[in-house]
Coordinates of C-alpha atoms and ligand atoms in Angstrom, one line a residue:
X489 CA -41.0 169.3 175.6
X490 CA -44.2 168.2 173.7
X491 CA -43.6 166.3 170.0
X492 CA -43.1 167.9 167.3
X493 CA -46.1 168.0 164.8
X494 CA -49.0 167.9 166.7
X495 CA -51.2 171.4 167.1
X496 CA -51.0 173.1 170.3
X497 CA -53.0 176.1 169.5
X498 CA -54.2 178.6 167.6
X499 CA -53.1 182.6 166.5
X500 CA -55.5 184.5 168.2
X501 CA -56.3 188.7 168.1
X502 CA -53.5 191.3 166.7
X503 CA -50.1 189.9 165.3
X504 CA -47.2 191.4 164.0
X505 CA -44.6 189.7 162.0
X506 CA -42.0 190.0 165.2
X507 CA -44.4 189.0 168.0
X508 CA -47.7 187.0 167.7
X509 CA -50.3 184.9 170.7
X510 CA -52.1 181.8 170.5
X511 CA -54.7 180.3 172.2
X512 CA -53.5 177.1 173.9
X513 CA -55.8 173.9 174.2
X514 CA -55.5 172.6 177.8
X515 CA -53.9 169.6 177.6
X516 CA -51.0 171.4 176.9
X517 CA -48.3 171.8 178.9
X518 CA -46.1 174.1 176.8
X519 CA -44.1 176.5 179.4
X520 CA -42.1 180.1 178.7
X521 CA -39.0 179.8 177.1
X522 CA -40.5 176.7 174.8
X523 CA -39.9 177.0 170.8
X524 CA -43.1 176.7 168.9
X525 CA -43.6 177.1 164.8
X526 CA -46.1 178.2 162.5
X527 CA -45.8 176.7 158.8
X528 CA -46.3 180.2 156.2
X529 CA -46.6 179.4 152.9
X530 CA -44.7 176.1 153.3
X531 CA -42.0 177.6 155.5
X532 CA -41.1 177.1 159.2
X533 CA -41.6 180.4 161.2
X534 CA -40.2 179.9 164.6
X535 CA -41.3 181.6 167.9
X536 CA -40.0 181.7 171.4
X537 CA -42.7 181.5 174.2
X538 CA -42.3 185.0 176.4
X539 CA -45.4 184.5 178.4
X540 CA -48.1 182.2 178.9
X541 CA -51.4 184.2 180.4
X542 CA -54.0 182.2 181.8
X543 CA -57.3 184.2 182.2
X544 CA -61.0 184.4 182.6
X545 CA -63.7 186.4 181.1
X546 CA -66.5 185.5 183.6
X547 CA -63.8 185.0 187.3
X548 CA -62.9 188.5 186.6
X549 CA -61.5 191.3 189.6
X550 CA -64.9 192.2 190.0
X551 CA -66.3 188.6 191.7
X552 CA -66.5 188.2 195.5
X553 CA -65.0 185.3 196.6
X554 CA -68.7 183.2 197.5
X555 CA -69.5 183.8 193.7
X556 CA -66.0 182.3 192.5
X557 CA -66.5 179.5 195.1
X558 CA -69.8 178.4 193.5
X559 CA -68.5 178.9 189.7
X560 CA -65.5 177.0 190.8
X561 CA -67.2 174.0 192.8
X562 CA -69.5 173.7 190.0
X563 CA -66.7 173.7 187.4
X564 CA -67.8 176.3 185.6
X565 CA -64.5 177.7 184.5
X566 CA -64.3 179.9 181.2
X567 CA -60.3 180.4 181.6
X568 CA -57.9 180.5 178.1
X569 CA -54.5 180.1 178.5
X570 CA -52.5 182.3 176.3
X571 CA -49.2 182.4 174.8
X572 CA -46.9 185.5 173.6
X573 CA -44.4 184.4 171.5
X574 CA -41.5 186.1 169.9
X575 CA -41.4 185.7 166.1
X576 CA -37.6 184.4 165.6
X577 CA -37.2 183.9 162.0
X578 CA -38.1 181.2 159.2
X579 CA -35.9 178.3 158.6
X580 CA -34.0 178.2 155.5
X581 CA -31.6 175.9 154.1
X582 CA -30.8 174.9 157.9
X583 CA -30.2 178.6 159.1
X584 CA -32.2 181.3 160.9
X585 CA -33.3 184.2 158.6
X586 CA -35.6 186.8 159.1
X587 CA -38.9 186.5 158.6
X588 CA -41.2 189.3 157.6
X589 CA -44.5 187.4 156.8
X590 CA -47.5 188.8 158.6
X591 CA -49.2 185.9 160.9
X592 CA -52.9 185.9 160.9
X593 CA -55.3 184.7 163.3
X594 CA -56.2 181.2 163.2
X595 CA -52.8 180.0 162.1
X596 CA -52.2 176.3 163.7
X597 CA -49.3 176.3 166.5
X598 CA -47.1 173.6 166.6
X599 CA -44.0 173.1 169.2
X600 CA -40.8 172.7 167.9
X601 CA -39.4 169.3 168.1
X602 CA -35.9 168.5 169.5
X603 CA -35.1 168.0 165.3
X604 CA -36.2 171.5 164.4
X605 CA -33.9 173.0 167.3
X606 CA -31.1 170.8 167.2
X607 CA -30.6 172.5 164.0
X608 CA -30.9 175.8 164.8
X609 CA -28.5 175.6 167.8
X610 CA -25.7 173.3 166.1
X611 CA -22.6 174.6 163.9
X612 CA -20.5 172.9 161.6
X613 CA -18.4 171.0 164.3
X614 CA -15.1 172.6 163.7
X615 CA -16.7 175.9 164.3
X616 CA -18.9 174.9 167.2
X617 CA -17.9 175.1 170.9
X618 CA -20.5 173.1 173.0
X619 CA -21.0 174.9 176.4
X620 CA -24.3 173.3 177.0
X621 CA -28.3 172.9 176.4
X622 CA -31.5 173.9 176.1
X623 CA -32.9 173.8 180.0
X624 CA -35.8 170.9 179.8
X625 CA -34.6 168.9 177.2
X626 CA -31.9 167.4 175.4
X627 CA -31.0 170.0 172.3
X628 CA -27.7 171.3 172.7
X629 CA -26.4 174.2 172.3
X630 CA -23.1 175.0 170.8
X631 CA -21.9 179.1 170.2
X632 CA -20.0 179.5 166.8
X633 CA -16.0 180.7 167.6
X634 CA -16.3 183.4 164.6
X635 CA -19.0 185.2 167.0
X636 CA -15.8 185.7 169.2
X637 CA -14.8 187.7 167.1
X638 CA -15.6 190.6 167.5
X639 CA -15.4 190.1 171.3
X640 CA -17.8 188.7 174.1
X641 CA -19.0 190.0 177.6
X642 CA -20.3 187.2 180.4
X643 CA -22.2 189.6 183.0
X644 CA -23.9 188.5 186.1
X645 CA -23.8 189.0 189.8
X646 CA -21.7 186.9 192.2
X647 CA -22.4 183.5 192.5
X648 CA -24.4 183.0 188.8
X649 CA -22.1 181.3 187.1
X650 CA -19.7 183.9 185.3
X651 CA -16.4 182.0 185.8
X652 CA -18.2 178.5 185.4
X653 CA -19.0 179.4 181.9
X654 CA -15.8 181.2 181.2
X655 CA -13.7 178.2 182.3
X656 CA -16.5 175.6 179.7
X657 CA -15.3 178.4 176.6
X658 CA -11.6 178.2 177.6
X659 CA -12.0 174.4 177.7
X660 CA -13.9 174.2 174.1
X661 CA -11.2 176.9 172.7
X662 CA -8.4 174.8 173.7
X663 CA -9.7 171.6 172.1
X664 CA -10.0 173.8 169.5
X665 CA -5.9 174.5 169.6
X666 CA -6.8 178.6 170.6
X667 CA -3.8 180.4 172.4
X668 CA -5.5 181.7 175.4
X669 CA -4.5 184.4 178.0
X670 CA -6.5 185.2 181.5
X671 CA -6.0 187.9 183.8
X672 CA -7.2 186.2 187.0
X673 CA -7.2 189.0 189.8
X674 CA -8.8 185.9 192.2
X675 CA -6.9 182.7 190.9
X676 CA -10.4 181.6 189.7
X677 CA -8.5 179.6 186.8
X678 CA -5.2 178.4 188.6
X679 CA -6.8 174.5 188.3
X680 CA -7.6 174.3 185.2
X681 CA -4.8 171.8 184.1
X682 CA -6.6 169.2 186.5
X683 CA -9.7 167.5 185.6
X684 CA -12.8 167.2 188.0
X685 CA -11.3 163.9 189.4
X686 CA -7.7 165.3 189.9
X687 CA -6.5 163.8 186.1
X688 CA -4.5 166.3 184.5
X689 CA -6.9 167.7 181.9
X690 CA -4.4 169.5 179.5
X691 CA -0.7 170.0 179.1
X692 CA -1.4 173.4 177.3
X693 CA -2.2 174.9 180.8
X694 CA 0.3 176.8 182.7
X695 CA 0.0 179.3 185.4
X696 CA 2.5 182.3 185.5
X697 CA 2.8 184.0 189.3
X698 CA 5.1 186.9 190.6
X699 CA 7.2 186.4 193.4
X700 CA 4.8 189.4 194.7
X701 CA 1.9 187.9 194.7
X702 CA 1.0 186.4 198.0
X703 CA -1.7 184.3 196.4
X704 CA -4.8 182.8 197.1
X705 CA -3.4 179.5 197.0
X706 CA 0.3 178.2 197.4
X707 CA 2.5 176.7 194.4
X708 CA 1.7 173.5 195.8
X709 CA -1.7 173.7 195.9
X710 CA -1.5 174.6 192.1
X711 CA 0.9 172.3 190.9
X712 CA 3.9 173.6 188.7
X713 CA 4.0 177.2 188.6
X714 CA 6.1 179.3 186.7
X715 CA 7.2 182.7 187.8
X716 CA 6.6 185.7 186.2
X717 CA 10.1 187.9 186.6
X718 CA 11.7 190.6 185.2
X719 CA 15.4 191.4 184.6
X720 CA 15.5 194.7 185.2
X721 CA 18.5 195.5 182.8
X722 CA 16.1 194.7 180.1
X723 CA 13.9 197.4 181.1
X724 CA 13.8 200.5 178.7
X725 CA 13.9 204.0 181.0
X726 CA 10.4 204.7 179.7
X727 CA 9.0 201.1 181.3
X728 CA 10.8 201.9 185.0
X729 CA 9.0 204.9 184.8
X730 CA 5.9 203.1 184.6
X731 CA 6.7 200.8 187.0
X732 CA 7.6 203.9 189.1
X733 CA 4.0 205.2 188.4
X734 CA 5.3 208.3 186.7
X735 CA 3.1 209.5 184.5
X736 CA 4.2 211.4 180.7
X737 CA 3.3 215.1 182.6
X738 CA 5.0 214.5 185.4
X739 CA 8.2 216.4 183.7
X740 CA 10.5 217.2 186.8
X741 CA 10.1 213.4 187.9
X742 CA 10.7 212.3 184.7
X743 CA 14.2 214.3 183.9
X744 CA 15.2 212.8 187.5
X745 CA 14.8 209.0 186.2
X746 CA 16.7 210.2 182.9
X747 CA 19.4 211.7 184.6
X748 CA 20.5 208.8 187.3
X749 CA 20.4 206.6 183.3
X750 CA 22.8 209.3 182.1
X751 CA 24.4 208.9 185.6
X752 CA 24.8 205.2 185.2
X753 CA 25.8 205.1 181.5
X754 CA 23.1 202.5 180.3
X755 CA 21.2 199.7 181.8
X756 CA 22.1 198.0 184.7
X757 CA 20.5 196.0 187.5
X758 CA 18.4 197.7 190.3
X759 CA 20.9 197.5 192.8
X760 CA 22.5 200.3 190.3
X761 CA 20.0 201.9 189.4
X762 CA 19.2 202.6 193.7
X763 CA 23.1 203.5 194.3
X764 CA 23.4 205.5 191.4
X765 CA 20.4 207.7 192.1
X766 CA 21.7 208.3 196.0
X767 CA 24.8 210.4 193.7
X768 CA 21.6 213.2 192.7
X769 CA 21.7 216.5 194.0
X770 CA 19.9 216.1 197.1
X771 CA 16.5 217.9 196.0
X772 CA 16.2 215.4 193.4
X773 CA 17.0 212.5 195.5
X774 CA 14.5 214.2 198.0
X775 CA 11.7 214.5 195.2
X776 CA 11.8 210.7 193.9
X777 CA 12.9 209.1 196.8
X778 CA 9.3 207.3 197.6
X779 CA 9.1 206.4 194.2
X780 CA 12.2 204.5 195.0
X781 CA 11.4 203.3 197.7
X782 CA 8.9 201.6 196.0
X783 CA 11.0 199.8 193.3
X784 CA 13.2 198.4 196.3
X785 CA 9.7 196.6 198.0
X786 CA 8.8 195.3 195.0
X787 CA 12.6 194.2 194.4
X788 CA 11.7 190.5 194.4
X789 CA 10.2 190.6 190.9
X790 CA 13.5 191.6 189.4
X791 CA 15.1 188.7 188.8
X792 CA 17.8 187.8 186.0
X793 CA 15.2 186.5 183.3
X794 CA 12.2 188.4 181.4
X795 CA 9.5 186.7 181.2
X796 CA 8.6 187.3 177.9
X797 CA 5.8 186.4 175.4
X798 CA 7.3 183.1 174.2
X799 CA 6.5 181.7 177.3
X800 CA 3.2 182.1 177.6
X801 CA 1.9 182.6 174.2
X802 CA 1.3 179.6 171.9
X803 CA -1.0 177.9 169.9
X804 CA -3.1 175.4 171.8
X805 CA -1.9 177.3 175.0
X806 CA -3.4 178.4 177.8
X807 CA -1.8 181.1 180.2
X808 CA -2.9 181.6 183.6
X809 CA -1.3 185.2 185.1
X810 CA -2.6 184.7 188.6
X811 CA -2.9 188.2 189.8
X812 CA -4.4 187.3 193.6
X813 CA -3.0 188.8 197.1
X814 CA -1.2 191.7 194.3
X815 CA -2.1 195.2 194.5
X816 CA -4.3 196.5 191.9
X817 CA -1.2 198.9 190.6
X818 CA 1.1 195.9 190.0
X819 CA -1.9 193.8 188.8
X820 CA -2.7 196.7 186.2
X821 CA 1.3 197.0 185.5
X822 CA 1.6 193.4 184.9
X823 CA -1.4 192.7 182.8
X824 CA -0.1 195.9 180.8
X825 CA 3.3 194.5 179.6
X826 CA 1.2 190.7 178.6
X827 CA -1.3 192.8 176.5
X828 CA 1.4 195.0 175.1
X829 CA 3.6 192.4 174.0
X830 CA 0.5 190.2 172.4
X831 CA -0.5 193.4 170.9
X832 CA 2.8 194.4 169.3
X833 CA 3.1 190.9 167.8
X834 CA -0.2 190.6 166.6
X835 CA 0.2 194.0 164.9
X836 CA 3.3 193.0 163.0
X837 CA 1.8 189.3 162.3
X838 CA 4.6 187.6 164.2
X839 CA 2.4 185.4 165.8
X840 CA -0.6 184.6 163.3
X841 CA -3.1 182.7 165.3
X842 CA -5.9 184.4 167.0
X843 CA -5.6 184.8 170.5
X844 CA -8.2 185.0 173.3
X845 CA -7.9 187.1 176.3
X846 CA -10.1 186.3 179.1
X847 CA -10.9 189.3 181.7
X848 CA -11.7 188.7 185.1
X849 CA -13.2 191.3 187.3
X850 CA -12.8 193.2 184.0
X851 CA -14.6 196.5 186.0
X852 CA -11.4 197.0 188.3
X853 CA -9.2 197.0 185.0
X854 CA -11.0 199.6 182.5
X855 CA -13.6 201.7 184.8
X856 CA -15.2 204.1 183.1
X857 CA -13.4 207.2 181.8
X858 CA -9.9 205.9 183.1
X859 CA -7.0 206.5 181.4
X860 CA -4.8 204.0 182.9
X861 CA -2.3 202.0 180.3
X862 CA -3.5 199.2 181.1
X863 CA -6.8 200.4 180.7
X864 CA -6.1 202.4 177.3
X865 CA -5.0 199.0 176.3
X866 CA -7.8 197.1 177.0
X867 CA -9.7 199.9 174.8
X868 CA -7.8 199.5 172.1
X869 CA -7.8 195.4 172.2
X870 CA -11.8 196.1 172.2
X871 CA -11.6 198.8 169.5
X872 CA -8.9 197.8 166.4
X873 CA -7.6 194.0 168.2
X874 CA -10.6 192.1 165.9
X875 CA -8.4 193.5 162.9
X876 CA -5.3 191.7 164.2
X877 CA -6.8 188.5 166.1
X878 CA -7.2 189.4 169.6
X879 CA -10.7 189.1 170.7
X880 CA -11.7 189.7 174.1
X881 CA -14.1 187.9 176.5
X882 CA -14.6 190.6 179.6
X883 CA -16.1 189.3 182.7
X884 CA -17.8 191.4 185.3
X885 CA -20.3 191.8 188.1
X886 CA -20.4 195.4 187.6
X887 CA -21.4 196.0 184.0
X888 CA -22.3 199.9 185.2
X889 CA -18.7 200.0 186.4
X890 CA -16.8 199.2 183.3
X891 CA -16.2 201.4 180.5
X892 CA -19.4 201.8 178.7
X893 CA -17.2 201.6 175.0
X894 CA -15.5 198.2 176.0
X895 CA -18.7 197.0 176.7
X896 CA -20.4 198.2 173.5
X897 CA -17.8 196.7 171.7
X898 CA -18.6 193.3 172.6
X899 CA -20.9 192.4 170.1
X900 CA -22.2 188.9 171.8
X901 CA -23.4 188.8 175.5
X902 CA -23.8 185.8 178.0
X903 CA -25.9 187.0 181.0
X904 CA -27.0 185.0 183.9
X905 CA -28.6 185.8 187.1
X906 CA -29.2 189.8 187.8
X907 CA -31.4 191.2 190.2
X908 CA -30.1 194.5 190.3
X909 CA -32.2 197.1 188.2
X910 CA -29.3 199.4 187.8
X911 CA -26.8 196.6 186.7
X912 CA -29.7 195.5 184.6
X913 CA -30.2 199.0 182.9
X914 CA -26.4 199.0 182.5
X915 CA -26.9 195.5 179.9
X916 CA -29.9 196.7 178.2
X917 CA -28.1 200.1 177.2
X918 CA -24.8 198.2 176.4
X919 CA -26.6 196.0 173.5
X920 CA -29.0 196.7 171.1
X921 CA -29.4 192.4 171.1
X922 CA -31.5 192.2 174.5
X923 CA -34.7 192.9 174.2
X924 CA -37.7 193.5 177.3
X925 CA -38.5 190.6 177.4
X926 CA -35.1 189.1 177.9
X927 CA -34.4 191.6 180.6
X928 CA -37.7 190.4 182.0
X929 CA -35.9 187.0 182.6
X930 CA -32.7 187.7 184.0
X931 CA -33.5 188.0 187.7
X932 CA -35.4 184.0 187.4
X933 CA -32.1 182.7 186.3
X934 CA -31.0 179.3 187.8
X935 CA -27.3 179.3 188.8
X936 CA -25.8 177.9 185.4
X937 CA -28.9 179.3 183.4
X938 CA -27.8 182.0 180.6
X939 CA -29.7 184.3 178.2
X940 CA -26.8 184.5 174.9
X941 CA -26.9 186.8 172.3
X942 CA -25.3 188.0 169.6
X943 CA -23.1 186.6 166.8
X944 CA -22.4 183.8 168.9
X945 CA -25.6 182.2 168.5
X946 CA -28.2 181.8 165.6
X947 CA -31.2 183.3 167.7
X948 CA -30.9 184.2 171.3
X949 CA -31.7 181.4 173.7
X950 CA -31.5 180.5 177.5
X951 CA -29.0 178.0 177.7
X952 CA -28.3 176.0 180.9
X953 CA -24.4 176.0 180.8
X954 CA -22.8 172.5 180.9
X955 CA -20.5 170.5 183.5
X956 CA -17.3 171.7 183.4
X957 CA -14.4 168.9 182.8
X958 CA -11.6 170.5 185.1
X959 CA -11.6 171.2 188.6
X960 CA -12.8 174.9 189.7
X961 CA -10.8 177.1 192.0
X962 CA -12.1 179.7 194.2
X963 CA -15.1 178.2 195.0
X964 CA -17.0 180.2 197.8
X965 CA -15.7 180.0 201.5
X966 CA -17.0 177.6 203.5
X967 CA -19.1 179.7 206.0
X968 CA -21.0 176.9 208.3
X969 CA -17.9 175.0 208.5
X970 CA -15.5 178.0 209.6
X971 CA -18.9 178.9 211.6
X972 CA -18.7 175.2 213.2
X973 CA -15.0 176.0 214.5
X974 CA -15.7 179.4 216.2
X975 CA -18.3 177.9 217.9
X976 CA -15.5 175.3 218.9
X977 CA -13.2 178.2 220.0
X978 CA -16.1 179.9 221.7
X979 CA -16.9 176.9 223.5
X980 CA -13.2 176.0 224.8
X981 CA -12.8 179.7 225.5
X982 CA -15.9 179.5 228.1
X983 CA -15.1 175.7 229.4
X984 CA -13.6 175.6 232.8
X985 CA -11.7 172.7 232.6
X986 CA -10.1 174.3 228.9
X987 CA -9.4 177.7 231.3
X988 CA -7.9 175.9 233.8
X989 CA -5.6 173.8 231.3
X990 CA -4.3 177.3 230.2
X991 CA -3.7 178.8 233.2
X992 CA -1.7 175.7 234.4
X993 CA -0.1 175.7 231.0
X994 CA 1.1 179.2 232.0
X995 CA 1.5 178.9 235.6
X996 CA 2.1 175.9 236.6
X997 CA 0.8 173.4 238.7
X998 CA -1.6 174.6 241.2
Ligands
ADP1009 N1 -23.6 175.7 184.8 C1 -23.3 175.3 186.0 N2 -23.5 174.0 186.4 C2 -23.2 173.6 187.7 N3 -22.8 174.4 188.6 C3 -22.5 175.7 188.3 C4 -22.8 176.2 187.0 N4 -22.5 177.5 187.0 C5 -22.1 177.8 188.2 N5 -22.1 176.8 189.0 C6 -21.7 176.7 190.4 O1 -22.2 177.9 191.1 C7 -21.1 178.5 191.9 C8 -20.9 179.9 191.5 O2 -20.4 179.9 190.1 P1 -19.2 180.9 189.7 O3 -18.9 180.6 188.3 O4 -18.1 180.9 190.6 O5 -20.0 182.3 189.8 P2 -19.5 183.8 189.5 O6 -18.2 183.7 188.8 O7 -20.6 184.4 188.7 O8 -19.4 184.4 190.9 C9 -19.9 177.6 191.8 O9 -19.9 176.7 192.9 C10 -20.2 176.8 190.5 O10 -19.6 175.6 190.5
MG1010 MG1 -16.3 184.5 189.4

């Protein structure tokens, strides 16, 4: 980053008032992505470098290569080096406003300074959440927590940094005293009370488990773990059915379910419930029996205490529901009764701080055109829950494999790393905030590098997303050290002396 204040070039050929080149002398050594200024009628215009073009009039496609040798050894060189810039807006009174003023040629360019940016990028700090800065200098960049709220999508392939960035937000939003929920189908989050050197980082963390799910790590590996259970007396017929996967048009299945609750005279435990429906007439008994099957291998989640919202929902809280090792159907049917329950209390103002909900592997929850609860939930979070203080932050790989509507909804993106055209055709269509040129970036992402846009931010920038202060989980597998120990295995498999132990192991002396 060059100082502030001294000219860097000039405005050169056709300009608009949203995108205008410049000539650069060559001493400079300003790159893509770089801030630059223009001062119009005593105001700061600020641009965004696109794409620098070096070129030359004379070297041109036409030259053999003994003619360029000769201009070259000579140092005959006529190259300019030339900037496109983005116009962003004019300063004003600290903030980012639009700028309409036509830029003429011949206009002195000027980089922006670490002061000029520093403001743009800041909020007041009890609206700011700092998740990191701009990459090649030391202006930091903070998003503003009213952006979230009208919901936020991180998308990028595997490996770029998605649940990095979502774990720095959940951090920021807990110092910030948020009440935060996350569906976590890979127990990406489960660590998160701990700090990076094994400190415990917050007491506001807990992680909620089923007795189903098999997870990724053990309760000891996470630390306290609470379990998420369900007494099944507390159910209403209508939520066993769900459980049961019966659907509203499923009538005949429905009337059986009804009639062994008529049978039993109210709610009772599931041991009940199973005895009571072996008293059906036997075609009825024959129809549902799978179903209930079902209920009795998932039996262990039925336990005597429901789990309910007070447990996980607070201010300054953070919930974990670590959904690993459990099949999507529970997964779906678990996340469904947390969202419900925040939903219904939002709606009647019982609980009057905002809450965030974090989606992981947000495709696999609300694909497109799916009519699941869960998923109908999820739409209506993303349509109507900005009314009542549920804002979403949807994570995905897949952004053509989610419901294009959730998607559109969010109205601020951060996108890292893409390479895949159709994943990156999927982003452009789901926000009118990325431009080209942004698109243009996204497969040159470092790991940790993001494009954001949206409310979120004053002006879009590429951010290079902070450190995180607690420990990750899930990091990838370790695939030359398992590799080392098959090559361990192979190698005892084949030695002699390792074949002849086992033999004698099973035979014997010899
Ligand atoms: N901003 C960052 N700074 C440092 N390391 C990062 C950053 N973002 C991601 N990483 C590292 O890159 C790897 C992949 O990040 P992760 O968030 O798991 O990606 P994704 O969720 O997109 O698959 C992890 O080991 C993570 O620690
Ligand atoms: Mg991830």
């Amino acid at each position: 980053m060059q100082e502030s204040g001294l000219k860097i070039g000039y405005t050169i050929g056709e300009n608009t008032s949203g995108k205008f080149q410049f000539v650069i002398s060559d001493e400079s050594n300003i790159k893509k992505w770089e801030y630059v200024y223009l001062m119009i009628k005593g105001e700061i215009v600020i641009g965004r470098i696109e794409e620098v073009v070096s070129k030359s009039e004379l070297m041109n496609e036409n030259m053999d290569y003994q003619s360029i040798d000769r201009y070259s050894s000579n140092g005959l060189n006529d190259f300019v080096n030339i900037c496109i810039s983005t116009t962003l807006g004019k300063i004003k009174d600290g903030f980012l406003t639009q700028s309409r003023e036509i830029v003429r040629p011949g206009m002195p360019v000027y980089p922006a300074g670490d002061d000029i940016l520093q403001q743009i990028f800041s909020f007041d700090p009890e609206e700011a959440l700092d998740i990191g800065s701009l990459p090649d200098n030391n202006v930091k960049v903070s998003l503003n927590v009213n952006g979230l709220r009208r919901h936020l999508a991180i998308l990028a392939q595997t490996g770029a940094g998605k649940s990095h960035t979502a774990s720095v937000i959940m951090e920021e939003l807990l110092k910030k005293g948020a009440s935060i929920i996350v569906l976590d189908p890979h127990a990406d989050y489960v660590f998160m009370k701990k700090g990076v050197n094994g400190e415990i980082y917050s007491d506001g963390i807990s992680v909620f488990r089923t007795p189903l799910s098999t997870g990724r790590y053990t309760n000891d590996d996470v630390g306290i773990v609470n379990n998420f259970t369900i007494r099944f007396s507390d159910l209403a017929p209508e939520d066993v059915k769900g459980i049961m996967d019966i659907k509203e048009g499923y009538t005949n299945l429905n009337s059986i379910v009804d009639d062994i609750y008529k049978r039993m005279k109210g709610r009772k435990d599931l041991a009940d419930f199973l005895q009571t429906a072996e008293s059906l007439p036997q075609e009825d008994y024959r129809k549902i029996r799978g179903r209930l099957a079902f209920l009795n291998k998932i039996k262990d989640i039925f336990q005597d205490y429901t789990t309910g919202i007070t447990d996980y929902l607070g201010p300054g809280k953070m919930s974990v529901m670590d959904l690993s090792g459990m099949d999507q159907f529970l997964a779906n049917y678990f996340s469904y009764r947390v969202l419900s329950s925040i939903y219904d209390v939002k709606l009647s103002s019982e609980f009057k701080y905002p809450v965030f909900v974090f989606i992981e592997e947000a495709h696999n929850f609300v694909p497109p055109r799916n009519n699941s609860n869960i998923a109908r939930m999820i739409k209506k979070i993303a349509g109507e829950g900005r009314k009542f203080g549920i804002f979403l932050v949807v994570i995905t790989q897949r952004p053509g494999k989610i419901d294009a509507d959730v998607l559109s909804q969010c109205n601020s993106q951060i996108i890292l790393r893409v390479t895949n055209p159709s994943d990156q055709n999927a982003i452009l269509e789901s926000s009118e905030n990325i431009t080209g040129y942004l698109m243009a970036d996204l497969p040159s992402l470092d790991t940790g590098e993001a494009i954001i846009v949206g409310e979120i931010v004053k002006m879009p920038a590429i951010v290079k997303i902070r450190d995180r202060e607690t420990r990750a989980g899930g990091s990838d597998i370790d695939v030359i050290g398992l590799l080392r120990e098959a090559r361990e295995e192979v190698r005892k498999r084949n030695d002699p002396s390792e074949v002849r132990k086992k033999t004698r192991d099973l035979l014997g002396e010899f």
